[in-house]
Short mmCIF file of N, CA and C in Angstrom, two decimals:
data_model
loop_
_atom_site.label_atom_id
_atom_site.label_comp_id
_atom_site.label_asym_id
_atom_site.label_seq_id
_atom_site.Cartn_x
_atom_site.Cartn_y
_atom_site.Cartn_z
N VAL A 96 4.42 17.90 17.48
CA VAL A 96 3.86 19.87 17.12
C VAL A 96 3.76 19.62 15.14
N THR A 97 4.95 19.46 14.62
CA THR A 97 5.17 19.81 13.06
C THR A 97 4.51 19.08 12.92
N ILE A 98 4.06 17.54 13.12
CA ILE A 98 3.11 16.92 12.44
C ILE A 98 1.43 16.59 12.37
N THR A 99 1.53 17.30 13.74
CA THR A 99 0.21 17.93 13.77
C THR A 99 0.19 19.31 12.68
N ILE A 100 0.62 20.60 13.06
CA ILE A 100 0.53 21.03 11.94
C ILE A 100 -0.26 20.50 9.98
N ILE A 101 1.12 19.89 9.94
CA ILE A 101 1.17 18.81 9.16
C ILE A 101 -0.39 18.39 8.61
N GLY A 102 -0.67 17.46 9.40
CA GLY A 102 -2.37 16.79 9.52
C GLY A 102 -3.28 18.00 9.22
N LEU A 103 -3.26 19.46 9.79
CA LEU A 103 -3.45 19.39 9.96
C LEU A 103 -4.30 20.57 8.39
N VAL A 104 -3.01 20.82 8.36
CA VAL A 104 -2.73 21.52 6.38
C VAL A 104 -3.55 20.80 6.34
N LEU A 105 -3.19 20.03 5.77
CA LEU A 105 -3.59 18.48 4.80
C LEU A 105 -4.89 18.09 5.14
N GLN A 106 -5.45 18.66 5.79
CA GLN A 106 -6.88 17.99 6.59
C GLN A 106 -6.91 16.41 6.67
N SER A 107 -5.23 15.72 6.98
CA SER A 107 -4.70 14.33 7.74
C SER A 107 -4.88 14.27 8.99
N LEU A 108 -5.22 14.71 9.89
CA LEU A 108 -4.20 14.92 11.38
C LEU A 108 -4.86 12.92 11.51
N PRO A 109 -5.81 13.47 11.30
CA PRO A 109 -6.46 11.28 12.37
C PRO A 109 -4.96 10.75 11.42
N HIS A 110 -4.73 10.27 10.42
CA HIS A 110 -3.20 9.95 9.23
C HIS A 110 -2.30 10.03 10.56
N ALA A 111 -2.07 11.13 10.24
CA ALA A 111 -0.41 11.87 10.91
C ALA A 111 -0.62 11.40 12.69
N LEU A 112 -1.50 11.43 12.97
CA LEU A 112 -1.32 11.83 14.28
C LEU A 112 -0.89 9.19 13.99
N LEU A 113 -1.27 8.37 13.70
CA LEU A 113 -2.24 7.85 13.40
C LEU A 113 -0.89 6.51 12.62
N PHE A 114 -0.12 7.22 11.59
CA PHE A 114 1.03 6.77 11.19
C PHE A 114 2.76 7.13 12.68
N ILE A 115 2.29 7.73 13.02
CA ILE A 115 2.92 8.14 14.37
C ILE A 115 3.63 7.35 15.48
N ILE A 116 1.93 7.51 15.77
CA ILE A 116 1.77 6.21 17.06
C ILE A 116 2.17 5.05 16.45
N LEU A 117 1.99 4.45 15.68
CA LEU A 117 2.58 3.26 14.47
C LEU A 117 3.31 2.72 14.60
N TYR A 118 4.16 3.76 13.98
CA TYR A 118 5.80 3.97 13.15
C TYR A 118 6.77 3.88 14.54
N PHE A 119 6.77 4.84 15.12
CA PHE A 119 7.90 4.92 15.98
C PHE A 119 7.91 4.14 16.83
N PRO A 120 7.41 3.35 17.24
CA PRO A 120 7.95 1.65 18.01
C PRO A 120 7.97 0.63 17.13
N LEU A 121 7.31 0.58 15.62
CA LEU A 121 8.52 -0.65 15.16
C LEU A 121 9.53 0.64 15.18
N ARG A 122 9.46 1.45 14.26
CA ARG A 122 11.42 2.56 13.96
C ARG A 122 12.12 1.94 15.72
N SER A 123 11.98 2.27 16.84
CA SER A 123 12.80 1.61 18.07
C SER A 123 13.18 0.53 18.41
N TYR A 124 12.70 -0.43 17.74
CA TYR A 124 12.77 -1.31 17.38
C TYR A 124 13.93 -2.37 16.35
N ALA A 125 13.33 -1.80 16.12
CA ALA A 125 13.62 -2.21 13.79
C ALA A 125 15.14 -1.53 13.09
N GLY A 126 15.06 -0.60 14.30
CA GLY A 126 16.20 0.54 13.53
C GLY A 126 16.00 0.70 12.39
N GLY A 127 17.35 0.65 11.59
CA GLY A 127 17.25 1.46 10.40
C GLY A 127 18.27 2.76 9.28
N PHE A 128 18.39 3.14 8.91
CA PHE A 128 18.74 3.95 7.92
C PHE A 128 18.35 5.11 9.47
N HIS A 129 19.81 6.17 9.09
CA HIS A 129 19.12 7.66 11.07
C HIS A 129 21.02 8.06 9.55
N ALA A 130 19.78 9.56 9.71
CA ALA A 130 20.08 10.51 9.13
C ALA A 130 21.34 11.38 9.62
N LYS A 131 22.62 12.22 9.29
CA LYS A 131 23.89 12.10 9.39
C LYS A 131 23.86 13.89 11.04
N THR A 132 23.05 14.20 10.69
CA THR A 132 22.10 14.99 11.66
C THR A 132 21.38 15.73 11.94
N ALA A 133 20.83 16.00 13.16
CA ALA A 133 19.62 16.41 13.72
C ALA A 133 18.62 16.85 12.78
N ILE A 134 18.57 18.04 12.52
CA ILE A 134 18.72 18.80 11.27
C ILE A 134 17.76 17.93 9.64
N ARG A 135 18.68 16.80 9.41
CA ARG A 135 18.57 16.39 8.87
C ARG A 135 17.06 15.19 8.33
N CYS A 136 17.43 14.72 10.20
CA CYS A 136 16.30 13.57 10.77
C CYS A 136 14.83 14.03 10.07
N TYR A 137 15.06 15.01 11.15
CA TYR A 137 13.81 15.48 10.93
C TYR A 137 13.34 16.02 8.99
N LEU A 138 13.14 16.29 8.83
CA LEU A 138 13.25 17.23 7.93
C LEU A 138 12.87 16.04 6.61
N TYR A 139 14.01 14.79 6.33
CA TYR A 139 13.39 12.95 6.39
C TYR A 139 11.90 13.44 7.03
N SER A 140 11.81 12.99 7.98
CA SER A 140 11.02 12.49 8.34
C SER A 140 9.24 13.60 8.48
N MET A 141 9.64 14.66 8.15
CA MET A 141 8.48 15.40 7.71
C MET A 141 8.84 15.43 6.09
N LEU A 142 9.03 15.00 5.74
CA LEU A 142 8.53 14.80 4.44
C LEU A 142 8.35 13.64 3.71
N ILE A 143 8.72 12.32 4.50
CA ILE A 143 7.44 11.05 4.31
C ILE A 143 6.58 11.22 5.27
N ILE A 144 6.45 12.24 6.37
CA ILE A 144 4.74 12.35 6.96
C ILE A 144 3.82 12.78 5.25
N VAL A 145 4.41 14.12 4.85
CA VAL A 145 3.41 14.60 3.84
C VAL A 145 3.75 13.52 2.93
N LEU A 146 4.67 13.19 2.32
CA LEU A 146 4.71 11.99 0.85
C LEU A 146 3.02 11.15 1.72
N ILE A 147 3.06 11.39 2.84
CA ILE A 147 2.53 9.21 3.12
C ILE A 147 0.77 9.91 3.03
N LEU A 148 0.76 11.65 3.94
CA LEU A 148 -0.45 11.37 3.46
C LEU A 148 -1.27 11.91 2.26
N LEU A 149 -0.07 12.18 1.64
CA LEU A 149 -0.80 12.75 0.00
C LEU A 149 -1.33 11.50 -0.74
N THR A 150 -0.22 10.95 -0.14
CA THR A 150 -0.76 9.65 -1.45
C THR A 150 -1.88 8.79 -0.55
N ILE A 151 -2.33 8.14 1.37
CA ILE A 151 -3.06 8.27 1.08
C ILE A 151 -4.62 8.89 0.59
N LYS A 152 -4.56 10.00 0.90
CA LYS A 152 -5.20 11.41 0.69
C LYS A 152 -5.90 11.19 -1.43
N PHE A 153 -4.54 11.21 -2.17
CA PHE A 153 -5.42 11.25 -3.39
C PHE A 153 -5.45 10.09 -3.83
N VAL A 154 -4.78 9.43 -3.42
CA VAL A 154 -4.54 7.94 -4.60
C VAL A 154 -5.53 6.44 -3.45
N SER A 155 -6.53 5.74 -4.29
CA SER A 155 -7.63 5.15 -4.12
C SER A 155 -6.33 3.59 -4.17
N ILE A 156 -6.48 3.11 -3.15
CA ILE A 156 -5.56 1.61 -3.34
C ILE A 156 -6.16 0.80 -2.49
N ARG A 157 -6.72 -0.69 -3.06
CA ARG A 157 -7.77 -0.81 -2.60
C ARG A 157 -7.10 -2.43 -1.94
N ASN A 158 -8.07 -2.40 -0.66
CA ASN A 158 -7.22 -3.70 0.53
C ASN A 158 -6.45 -4.43 -0.35
N SER A 159 -6.92 -4.86 -1.23
CA SER A 159 -5.57 -6.12 -1.46
C SER A 159 -4.49 -5.31 -2.59
N ILE A 160 -4.11 -4.61 -2.76
CA ILE A 160 -2.76 -4.41 -3.08
C ILE A 160 -1.98 -3.98 -1.42
N TYR A 161 -3.56 -3.09 -0.59
CA TYR A 161 -2.81 -3.15 0.69
C TYR A 161 -1.88 -3.81 1.56
N ILE A 162 -3.58 -5.28 1.41
CA ILE A 162 -2.91 -6.31 2.04
C ILE A 162 -1.40 -6.85 1.17
N LEU A 163 -0.90 -6.92 0.49
CA LEU A 163 0.11 -7.02 -0.57
C LEU A 163 1.95 -7.00 -0.55
N LEU A 164 1.40 -5.23 0.04
CA LEU A 164 2.23 -4.24 0.24
C LEU A 164 2.77 -5.13 1.65
N THR A 165 1.74 -5.05 2.82
CA THR A 165 1.25 -5.21 4.66
C THR A 165 2.88 -6.72 4.37
N PHE A 166 2.15 -7.40 3.99
CA PHE A 166 2.81 -9.24 3.62
C PHE A 166 4.39 -8.58 3.29
N THR A 167 4.62 -7.83 1.93
CA THR A 167 5.97 -8.13 1.21
C THR A 167 6.32 -6.95 2.53
N SER A 168 5.94 -5.70 2.79
CA SER A 168 6.79 -5.45 3.84
C SER A 168 7.23 -5.66 5.57
N SER A 169 6.49 -6.68 5.72
CA SER A 169 6.91 -7.75 6.51
C SER A 169 7.92 -8.21 6.85
N VAL A 170 7.51 -9.83 6.07
CA VAL A 170 9.11 -10.19 5.60
C VAL A 170 9.73 -10.03 5.41
N ILE A 171 10.44 -8.01 4.61
CA ILE A 171 11.51 -7.38 4.97
C ILE A 171 11.47 -7.08 6.44
N ILE A 172 11.09 -7.04 6.97
CA ILE A 172 10.99 -6.14 9.10
C ILE A 172 11.89 -7.19 9.48
N LEU A 173 10.64 -8.47 9.18
CA LEU A 173 11.30 -9.55 10.08
C LEU A 173 12.02 -10.47 9.31
N PHE A 174 13.09 -10.24 8.37
CA PHE A 174 13.68 -11.51 7.95
C PHE A 174 14.84 -10.42 8.69
N LEU A 175 14.97 -8.79 7.98
CA LEU A 175 16.03 -8.03 8.26
C LEU A 175 16.60 -7.48 9.78
N SER A 176 15.41 -7.04 10.45
CA SER A 176 14.82 -6.29 11.96
C SER A 176 16.36 -7.03 13.03
N PRO A 177 16.86 -6.23 13.51
CA PRO A 177 17.31 -4.73 13.54
C PRO A 177 18.50 -4.79 12.96
N VAL A 178 18.35 -3.44 12.03
CA VAL A 178 19.38 -2.75 11.79
C VAL A 178 20.20 -1.88 12.85
N GLN A 179 21.34 -2.17 13.07
CA GLN A 179 21.74 -0.99 13.04
C GLN A 179 22.63 -0.18 13.20
N ASP A 180 22.47 1.03 13.49
CA ASP A 180 23.64 2.28 12.92
C ASP A 180 24.76 1.70 12.92
N HIS A 181 26.35 2.95 12.80
CA HIS A 181 26.76 2.40 12.95
C HIS A 181 27.80 3.37 13.84
N ASN A 182 27.44 4.17 15.36
CA ASN A 182 27.16 5.06 15.05
C ASN A 182 26.91 4.09 17.57
N LYS A 183 25.95 3.28 16.53
CA LYS A 183 25.43 2.32 17.05
C LYS A 183 25.40 0.95 17.19
N PRO A 184 26.45 0.73 17.25
CA PRO A 184 25.84 -0.76 16.86
C PRO A 184 25.71 -1.84 18.09
N LEU A 185 24.96 -2.94 17.17
CA LEU A 185 24.74 -3.84 18.69
C LEU A 185 25.39 -4.96 19.08
N ASP A 186 25.16 -4.92 20.44
CA ASP A 186 26.30 -6.40 20.84
C ASP A 186 24.93 -7.28 21.16
N GLN A 187 25.66 -8.62 20.95
CA GLN A 187 24.57 -10.24 21.28
C GLN A 187 23.60 -9.20 21.92
N THR A 188 23.77 -10.24 22.87
CA THR A 188 22.15 -9.74 23.86
C THR A 188 21.38 -8.25 23.57
N GLU A 189 22.74 -7.39 23.01
CA GLU A 189 20.80 -6.45 21.89
C GLU A 189 20.76 -6.51 21.15
N TYR A 190 20.98 -7.48 20.15
CA TYR A 190 20.53 -7.92 19.00
C TYR A 190 19.38 -8.44 19.12
N LYS A 191 19.09 -9.31 20.60
CA LYS A 191 18.25 -10.37 20.77
C LYS A 191 17.17 -9.98 21.08
N VAL A 192 17.47 -8.98 21.71
CA VAL A 192 15.56 -7.89 22.69
C VAL A 192 15.28 -7.29 21.07
N TYR A 193 15.96 -6.71 20.24
CA TYR A 193 15.56 -5.96 20.19
C TYR A 193 15.14 -6.73 18.79
N LYS A 194 15.31 -7.95 18.03
CA LYS A 194 14.43 -8.23 17.42
C LYS A 194 13.03 -8.91 18.58
N TYR A 195 13.51 -9.43 19.56
CA TYR A 195 12.67 -10.13 20.27
C TYR A 195 10.64 -8.42 20.79
N ARG A 196 11.59 -7.79 20.11
CA ARG A 196 10.15 -6.63 20.62
C ARG A 196 9.99 -5.66 19.33
N THR A 197 11.20 -5.90 18.54
CA THR A 197 10.34 -5.33 17.61
C THR A 197 9.29 -6.93 16.76
N LEU A 198 9.43 -8.21 17.03
CA LEU A 198 8.46 -9.26 16.52
C LEU A 198 7.66 -8.88 17.42
N VAL A 199 7.31 -8.41 19.33
CA VAL A 199 5.67 -8.35 19.65
C VAL A 199 5.38 -6.79 18.82
N VAL A 200 6.01 -5.62 18.55
CA VAL A 200 5.62 -5.01 18.81
C VAL A 200 4.91 -4.79 16.88
N TRP A 201 5.22 -5.19 15.80
CA TRP A 201 5.00 -5.98 14.44
C TRP A 201 3.48 -7.41 14.73
N ALA A 202 3.90 -8.40 15.40
CA ALA A 202 2.84 -8.98 15.56
C ALA A 202 1.67 -8.26 16.96
N ILE A 203 1.76 -7.38 17.30
CA ILE A 203 0.40 -6.72 18.06
C ILE A 203 -0.04 -5.37 16.61
N GLU A 204 0.07 -4.60 16.14
CA GLU A 204 0.31 -4.11 14.61
C GLU A 204 -0.63 -5.29 14.00
N THR A 205 0.16 -5.70 13.12
CA THR A 205 -0.29 -6.62 12.51
C THR A 205 -1.67 -7.48 12.81
N SER A 206 -2.16 -7.95 14.16
CA SER A 206 -3.06 -8.27 14.01
C SER A 206 -4.18 -7.15 14.26
N VAL A 207 -3.52 -5.72 14.30
CA VAL A 207 -4.65 -4.32 14.38
C VAL A 207 -4.92 -4.80 12.59
N PHE A 208 -4.50 -5.15 11.60
CA PHE A 208 -4.41 -4.83 10.59
C PHE A 208 -5.17 -6.35 10.08
N THR A 209 -5.07 -6.67 10.60
CA THR A 209 -6.07 -8.38 10.21
C THR A 209 -7.01 -7.71 10.60
N LEU A 210 -7.41 -6.87 11.73
CA LEU A 210 -9.37 -7.46 12.38
C LEU A 210 -9.79 -5.65 11.79
N SER A 211 -8.92 -5.02 11.34
CA SER A 211 -9.49 -3.78 10.52
C SER A 211 -9.77 -3.51 9.60
N ILE A 212 -9.00 -4.78 8.26
CA ILE A 212 -9.62 -5.72 7.43
C ILE A 212 -10.95 -6.76 7.74
N TYR A 213 -11.41 -6.54 8.49
CA TYR A 213 -12.34 -7.78 9.43
C TYR A 213 -13.43 -6.79 9.29
N PHE A 214 -13.04 -5.85 9.43
CA PHE A 214 -14.38 -4.44 10.27
C PHE A 214 -14.19 -2.97 9.33
N HIS A 215 -13.51 -3.57 7.99
CA HIS A 215 -13.48 -2.54 7.36
C HIS A 215 -13.30 -1.25 7.62
N LEU A 216 -11.56 -1.05 8.71
CA LEU A 216 -11.65 0.52 9.12
C LEU A 216 -10.24 0.55 8.61
N LYS A 217 -10.55 1.86 7.26
CA LYS A 217 -9.73 1.68 6.16
C LYS A 217 -8.87 2.84 6.94
N ILE A 218 -8.73 3.46 7.65
CA ILE A 218 -7.84 4.36 8.28
C ILE A 218 -6.59 3.74 8.82
N LEU A 219 -6.98 2.48 9.11
CA LEU A 219 -6.61 1.70 9.72
C LEU A 219 -5.20 0.80 8.80
N ILE A 220 -5.77 0.07 7.89
CA ILE A 220 -5.32 -0.63 7.36
C ILE A 220 -5.27 -0.05 6.44
N CYS A 221 -4.80 1.60 5.45
CA CYS A 221 -3.54 2.26 4.91
C CYS A 221 -3.09 2.76 6.40
N CYS A 222 -2.58 3.73 6.55
CA CYS A 222 -1.68 3.74 8.21
C CYS A 222 -0.72 2.12 8.48
N ILE A 223 -1.01 1.48 8.68
CA ILE A 223 -0.28 -0.39 9.07
C ILE A 223 0.45 0.04 7.66
N SER A 224 0.14 -0.18 6.70
CA SER A 224 0.80 -1.30 5.44
C SER A 224 1.32 -0.01 5.31
N TRP A 225 1.15 1.59 5.08
CA TRP A 225 2.27 2.57 4.66
C TRP A 225 3.37 2.27 5.78
N VAL A 226 2.89 1.61 7.88
CA VAL A 226 4.25 2.44 8.28
C VAL A 226 5.32 0.88 8.11
N PHE A 227 4.89 -0.27 7.31
CA PHE A 227 5.41 -0.94 7.46
C PHE A 227 5.76 -0.68 6.36
N VAL A 228 5.22 -0.41 4.86
CA VAL A 228 6.19 0.16 3.64
C VAL A 228 7.32 0.36 4.45
N ILE A 229 7.28 1.77 4.67
CA ILE A 229 8.58 3.11 4.34
C ILE A 229 9.47 2.14 6.56
N MET A 230 9.32 1.11 7.31
CA MET A 230 10.06 0.79 8.04
C MET A 230 10.75 0.30 7.02
N SER A 231 10.13 -1.16 6.08
CA SER A 231 11.15 -2.25 5.43
C SER A 231 12.39 -0.41 4.48
N LEU A 232 11.06 -0.16 4.19
CA LEU A 232 12.57 1.22 2.89
C LEU A 232 13.50 1.36 4.49
N VAL A 233 13.09 1.82 5.11
CA VAL A 233 13.93 2.00 6.17
C VAL A 233 15.20 1.47 6.11
N LEU A 234 14.31 0.35 6.26
CA LEU A 234 15.34 -1.18 7.41
C LEU A 234 17.09 -1.40 6.10
N CYS A 235 16.00 -1.49 4.80
CA CYS A 235 16.92 -1.42 3.13
C CYS A 235 18.04 -0.71 3.18
N LEU A 236 17.90 0.82 3.66
CA LEU A 236 18.42 2.10 3.27
C LEU A 236 19.76 1.47 4.70
N GLY A 237 19.03 1.53 5.48
CA GLY A 237 20.34 0.87 5.91
C GLY A 237 21.15 -0.14 5.97
N LEU A 238 20.52 -0.24 5.70
CA LEU A 238 22.17 -2.01 5.43
C LEU A 238 22.72 -1.55 4.41
N ILE A 239 22.23 -0.51 3.62
CA ILE A 239 22.61 -0.31 2.35
C ILE A 239 24.24 0.18 2.71
N ASN A 240 23.93 1.36 3.61
CA ASN A 240 24.94 2.79 4.18
C ASN A 240 25.77 2.38 5.30
N ASN A 241 25.76 0.67 6.37
CA ASN A 241 25.68 -0.25 6.78
C ASN A 241 27.07 -0.78 6.46
N ARG A 242 26.84 -0.06 4.93
CA ARG A 242 28.08 -1.10 4.33
C ARG A 242 29.12 -0.53 3.41
N ILE A 243 28.20 1.08 3.15
CA ILE A 243 28.74 2.16 2.50
C ILE A 243 29.96 2.66 3.33
N ASN A 244 29.42 1.89 4.86
CA ASN A 244 29.89 3.07 5.58
C ASN A 244 31.37 1.74 6.35
N LYS A 245 31.56 0.56 5.80
CA LYS A 245 32.26 -0.13 5.92
C LYS A 245 33.49 0.11 5.49
#
């Protein structure tokens, strides 16, 4: 509901909904940083949405930059995922399952990104690129947080 409201207020509802639809499956399997409380998680998530929507709305980015961002972020996602949380460590089987599912979601979204470039679908290009950028940052932060908590 909050994401819908933010999307409406910023007149970017399609971007907000696309970002979340694309982000959640990847986030679910790849893992990464987790806030210590549900309220912090909510606030961080809403802040990310607002920042992404404002960036999409007010910063003009060429497709070549989106391609570079997506490629770089993809390398990080594929190399680091899944990143476990100290509250929910992954055993070896879970690690393999989450790695595989992350790869499947990444492959689907990368295919959509590639088709979006071919068909000049800017809304999908920017949303997928930002999903990958945020996901790569969340994975890096998760690794850092795990090392601090050891």
